[in-house]
Amino acid sequence: EPLAALDLAHQLRLLRVLHAAAADGCGVVLVLHDLALAMNHADRVIVLDNGRIAANGAPEEALSSALLARVWGVDARWIGEPGQRALTVLR
């Protein structure tokens, strides 16, 4: 989880570097626990639940409110525009 110990500015800087590497044809695999970063920066998201794949697809699909409820037991909604989404946990 390479972004965990970085401040926000350095997280964004590293994400820009990784996006550039992907644009140049490199494969990039990133493990994140920050769902908003995954939603806003990933091309594809794989969600694990007890070691099994619970979702695999585009961020909007793999991190849907229904999936968040099923895997984490929370009532949560995404707000904002694509690329600038924020997660609001209601309960």
JSON list of C-alpha atoms in Angstrom, two decimals:
[
{"chain": "A", "resi": 1, "resn": "GLU", "atom": "CA", "xyz": [0.00, 0.00, 0.00]},
{"chain": "A", "resi": 2, "resn": "PRO", "atom": "CA", "xyz": [2.47, 2.62, -1.25]},
{"chain": "A", "resi": 3, "resn": "LEU", "atom": "CA", "xyz": [0.28, 5.68, -0.63]},
{"chain": "A", "resi": 4, "resn": "ALA", "atom": "CA", "xyz": [-0.49, 5.00, 3.04]},
{"chain": "A", "resi": 5, "resn": "ALA", "atom": "CA", "xyz": [2.46, 6.88, 4.55]},
{"chain": "A", "resi": 6, "resn": "LEU", "atom": "CA", "xyz": [2.36, 9.81, 2.12]},
{"chain": "A", "resi": 7, "resn": "ASP", "atom": "CA", "xyz": [0.72, 13.19, 2.60]},
{"chain": "A", "resi": 8, "resn": "LEU", "atom": "CA", "xyz": [-1.97, 14.21, 0.10]},
{"chain": "A", "resi": 9, "resn": "ALA", "atom": "CA", "xyz": [0.36, 16.12, -2.24]},
{"chain": "A", "resi": 10, "resn": "HIS", "atom": "CA", "xyz": [2.79, 13.21, -2.48]},
{"chain": "A", "resi": 11, "resn": "GLN", "atom": "CA", "xyz": [-0.06, 10.72, -2.97]},
{"chain": "A", "resi": 12, "resn": "LEU", "atom": "CA", "xyz": [-1.24, 12.71, -5.99]},
{"chain": "A", "resi": 13, "resn": "ARG", "atom": "CA", "xyz": [2.31, 13.05, -7.31]},
{"chain": "A", "resi": 14, "resn": "LEU", "atom": "CA", "xyz": [2.85, 9.27, -7.12]},
{"chain": "A", "resi": 15, "resn": "LEU", "atom": "CA", "xyz": [-0.54, 8.63, -8.75]},
{"chain": "A", "resi": 16, "resn": "ARG", "atom": "CA", "xyz": [0.46, 10.92, -11.65]},
{"chain": "A", "resi": 17, "resn": "VAL", "atom": "CA", "xyz": [3.70, 8.95, -12.08]},
{"chain": "A", "resi": 18, "resn": "LEU", "atom": "CA", "xyz": [1.76, 5.67, -12.09]},
{"chain": "A", "resi": 19, "resn": "HIS", "atom": "CA", "xyz": [-0.77, 7.02, -14.61]},
{"chain": "A", "resi": 20, "resn": "ALA", "atom": "CA", "xyz": [2.10, 8.07, -16.88]},
{"chain": "A", "resi": 21, "resn": "ALA", "atom": "CA", "xyz": [3.68, 4.62, -16.60]},
{"chain": "A", "resi": 22, "resn": "ALA", "atom": "CA", "xyz": [0.35, 3.00, -17.51]},
{"chain": "A", "resi": 23, "resn": "ALA", "atom": "CA", "xyz": [-0.05, 5.37, -20.46]},
{"chain": "A", "resi": 24, "resn": "ASP", "atom": "CA", "xyz": [3.40, 4.25, -21.65]},
{"chain": "A", "resi": 25, "resn": "GLY", "atom": "CA", "xyz": [2.20, 0.64, -21.65]},
{"chain": "A", "resi": 26, "resn": "CYS", "atom": "CA", "xyz": [3.42, -0.54, -18.26]},
{"chain": "A", "resi": 27, "resn": "GLY", "atom": "CA", "xyz": [1.15, -2.68, -16.13]},
{"chain": "A", "resi": 28, "resn": "VAL", "atom": "CA", "xyz": [0.39, -1.07, -12.77]},
{"chain": "A", "resi": 29, "resn": "VAL", "atom": "CA", "xyz": [-1.11, -2.98, -9.84]},
{"chain": "A", "resi": 30, "resn": "LEU", "atom": "CA", "xyz": [-1.78, -1.00, -6.68]},
{"chain": "A", "resi": 31, "resn": "VAL", "atom": "CA", "xyz": [-3.18, -2.20, -3.35]},
{"chain": "A", "resi": 32, "resn": "LEU", "atom": "CA", "xyz": [-5.31, 0.44, -1.64]},
{"chain": "A", "resi": 33, "resn": "HIS", "atom": "CA", "xyz": [-7.62, 0.64, 1.34]},
{"chain": "A", "resi": 34, "resn": "ASP", "atom": "CA", "xyz": [-8.68, 4.19, 0.48]},
{"chain": "A", "resi": 35, "resn": "LEU", "atom": "CA", "xyz": [-11.80, 3.55, -1.59]},
{"chain": "A", "resi": 36, "resn": "ALA", "atom": "CA", "xyz": [-12.02, 7.15, -2.83]},
{"chain": "A", "resi": 37, "resn": "LEU", "atom": "CA", "xyz": [-8.52, 6.94, -4.29]},
{"chain": "A", "resi": 38, "resn": "ALA", "atom": "CA", "xyz": [-9.44, 3.67, -5.98]},
{"chain": "A", "resi": 39, "resn": "MET", "atom": "CA", "xyz": [-12.70, 5.15, -7.31]},
{"chain": "A", "resi": 40, "resn": "ASN", "atom": "CA", "xyz": [-11.03, 8.26, -8.70]},
{"chain": "A", "resi": 41, "resn": "HIS", "atom": "CA", "xyz": [-7.78, 6.85, -10.07]},
{"chain": "A", "resi": 42, "resn": "ALA", "atom": "CA", "xyz": [-8.19, 3.19, -11.01]},
{"chain": "A", "resi": 43, "resn": "ASP", "atom": "CA", "xyz": [-9.18, 1.83, -14.40]},
{"chain": "A", "resi": 44, "resn": "ARG", "atom": "CA", "xyz": [-10.21, -1.46, -12.81]},
{"chain": "A", "resi": 45, "resn": "VAL", "atom": "CA", "xyz": [-10.90, -2.47, -9.19]},
{"chain": "A", "resi": 46, "resn": "ILE", "atom": "CA", "xyz": [-10.83, -5.89, -7.58]},
{"chain": "A", "resi": 47, "resn": "VAL", "atom": "CA", "xyz": [-12.53, -6.06, -4.17]},
{"chain": "A", "resi": 48, "resn": "LEU", "atom": "CA", "xyz": [-11.60, -8.91, -1.86]},
{"chain": "A", "resi": 49, "resn": "ASP", "atom": "CA", "xyz": [-13.89, -10.24, 0.85]},
{"chain": "A", "resi": 50, "resn": "ASN", "atom": "CA", "xyz": [-12.33, -12.81, 3.18]},
{"chain": "A", "resi": 51, "resn": "GLY", "atom": "CA", "xyz": [-9.72, -13.62, 0.54]},
{"chain": "A", "resi": 52, "resn": "ARG", "atom": "CA", "xyz": [-12.24, -14.11, -2.27]},
{"chain": "A", "resi": 53, "resn": "ILE", "atom": "CA", "xyz": [-13.06, -11.82, -5.16]},
{"chain": "A", "resi": 54, "resn": "ALA", "atom": "CA", "xyz": [-16.30, -9.99, -4.39]},
{"chain": "A", "resi": 55, "resn": "ALA", "atom": "CA", "xyz": [-16.13, -7.61, -7.36]},
{"chain": "A", "resi": 56, "resn": "ASN", "atom": "CA", "xyz": [-13.92, -7.13, -10.41]},
{"chain": "A", "resi": 57, "resn": "GLY", "atom": "CA", "xyz": [-14.57, -4.33, -12.87]},
{"chain": "A", "resi": 58, "resn": "ALA", "atom": "CA", "xyz": [-14.75, -0.63, -13.49]},
{"chain": "A", "resi": 59, "resn": "PRO", "atom": "CA", "xyz": [-14.62, 1.41, -10.25]},
{"chain": "A", "resi": 60, "resn": "GLU", "atom": "CA", "xyz": [-18.24, 2.61, -10.57]},
{"chain": "A", "resi": 61, "resn": "GLU", "atom": "CA", "xyz": [-19.39, -1.02, -10.72]},
{"chain": "A", "resi": 62, "resn": "ALA", "atom": "CA", "xyz": [-16.92, -2.67, -8.33]},
{"chain": "A", "resi": 63, "resn": "LEU", "atom": "CA", "xyz": [-17.40, -0.03, -5.63]},
{"chain": "A", "resi": 64, "resn": "SER", "atom": "CA", "xyz": [-21.16, 0.38, -5.87]},
{"chain": "A", "resi": 65, "resn": "SER", "atom": "CA", "xyz": [-23.25, 1.20, -2.81]},
{"chain": "A", "resi": 66, "resn": "ALA", "atom": "CA", "xyz": [-24.71, -2.31, -2.96]},
{"chain": "A", "resi": 67, "resn": "LEU", "atom": "CA", "xyz": [-21.23, -3.88, -2.89]},
{"chain": "A", "resi": 68, "resn": "LEU", "atom": "CA", "xyz": [-20.14, -1.66, 0.01]},
{"chain": "A", "resi": 69, "resn": "ALA", "atom": "CA", "xyz": [-23.21, -2.80, 1.95]},
{"chain": "A", "resi": 70, "resn": "ARG", "atom": "CA", "xyz": [-22.61, -6.46, 1.17]},
{"chain": "A", "resi": 71, "resn": "VAL", "atom": "CA", "xyz": [-18.87, -6.55, 1.90]},
{"chain": "A", "resi": 72, "resn": "TRP", "atom": "CA", "xyz": [-18.49, -3.97, 4.68]},
{"chain": "A", "resi": 73, "resn": "GLY", "atom": "CA", "xyz": [-22.03, -3.74, 6.05]},
{"chain": "A", "resi": 74, "resn": "VAL", "atom": "CA", "xyz": [-22.27, 0.02, 5.58]},
{"chain": "A", "resi": 75, "resn": "ASP", "atom": "CA", "xyz": [-24.85, 2.28, 4.01]},
{"chain": "A", "resi": 76, "resn": "ALA", "atom": "CA", "xyz": [-22.67, 4.53, 1.87]},
{"chain": "A", "resi": 77, "resn": "ARG", "atom": "CA", "xyz": [-23.09, 6.76, -1.16]},
{"chain": "A", "resi": 78, "resn": "TRP", "atom": "CA", "xyz": [-20.68, 8.25, -3.67]},
{"chain": "A", "resi": 79, "resn": "ILE", "atom": "CA", "xyz": [-21.07, 11.98, -4.25]},
{"chain": "A", "resi": 80, "resn": "GLY", "atom": "CA", "xyz": [-19.42, 14.27, -6.79]},
{"chain": "A", "resi": 81, "resn": "GLU", "atom": "CA", "xyz": [-18.47, 14.05, -10.43]},
{"chain": "A", "resi": 82, "resn": "PRO", "atom": "CA", "xyz": [-16.48, 11.19, -12.01]},
{"chain": "A", "resi": 83, "resn": "GLY", "atom": "CA", "xyz": [-12.83, 11.60, -11.12]},
{"chain": "A", "resi": 84, "resn": "GLN", "atom": "CA", "xyz": [-13.76, 13.68, -8.06]},
{"chain": "A", "resi": 85, "resn": "ARG", "atom": "CA", "xyz": [-15.90, 11.25, -6.09]},
{"chain": "A", "resi": 86, "resn": "ALA", "atom": "CA", "xyz": [-16.10, 11.28, -2.30]},
{"chain": "A", "resi": 87, "resn": "LEU", "atom": "CA", "xyz": [-17.58, 8.53, -0.16]},
{"chain": "A", "resi": 88, "resn": "THR", "atom": "CA", "xyz": [-20.21, 9.42, 2.42]},
{"chain": "A", "resi": 89, "resn": "VAL", "atom": "CA", "xyz": [-20.91, 6.69, 4.97]},
{"chain": "A", "resi": 90, "resn": "LEU", "atom": "CA", "xyz": [-24.42, 7.12, 6.34]},
{"chain": "A", "resi": 91, "resn": "ARG", "atom": "CA", "xyz": [-24.33, 4.25, 8.84]}
]
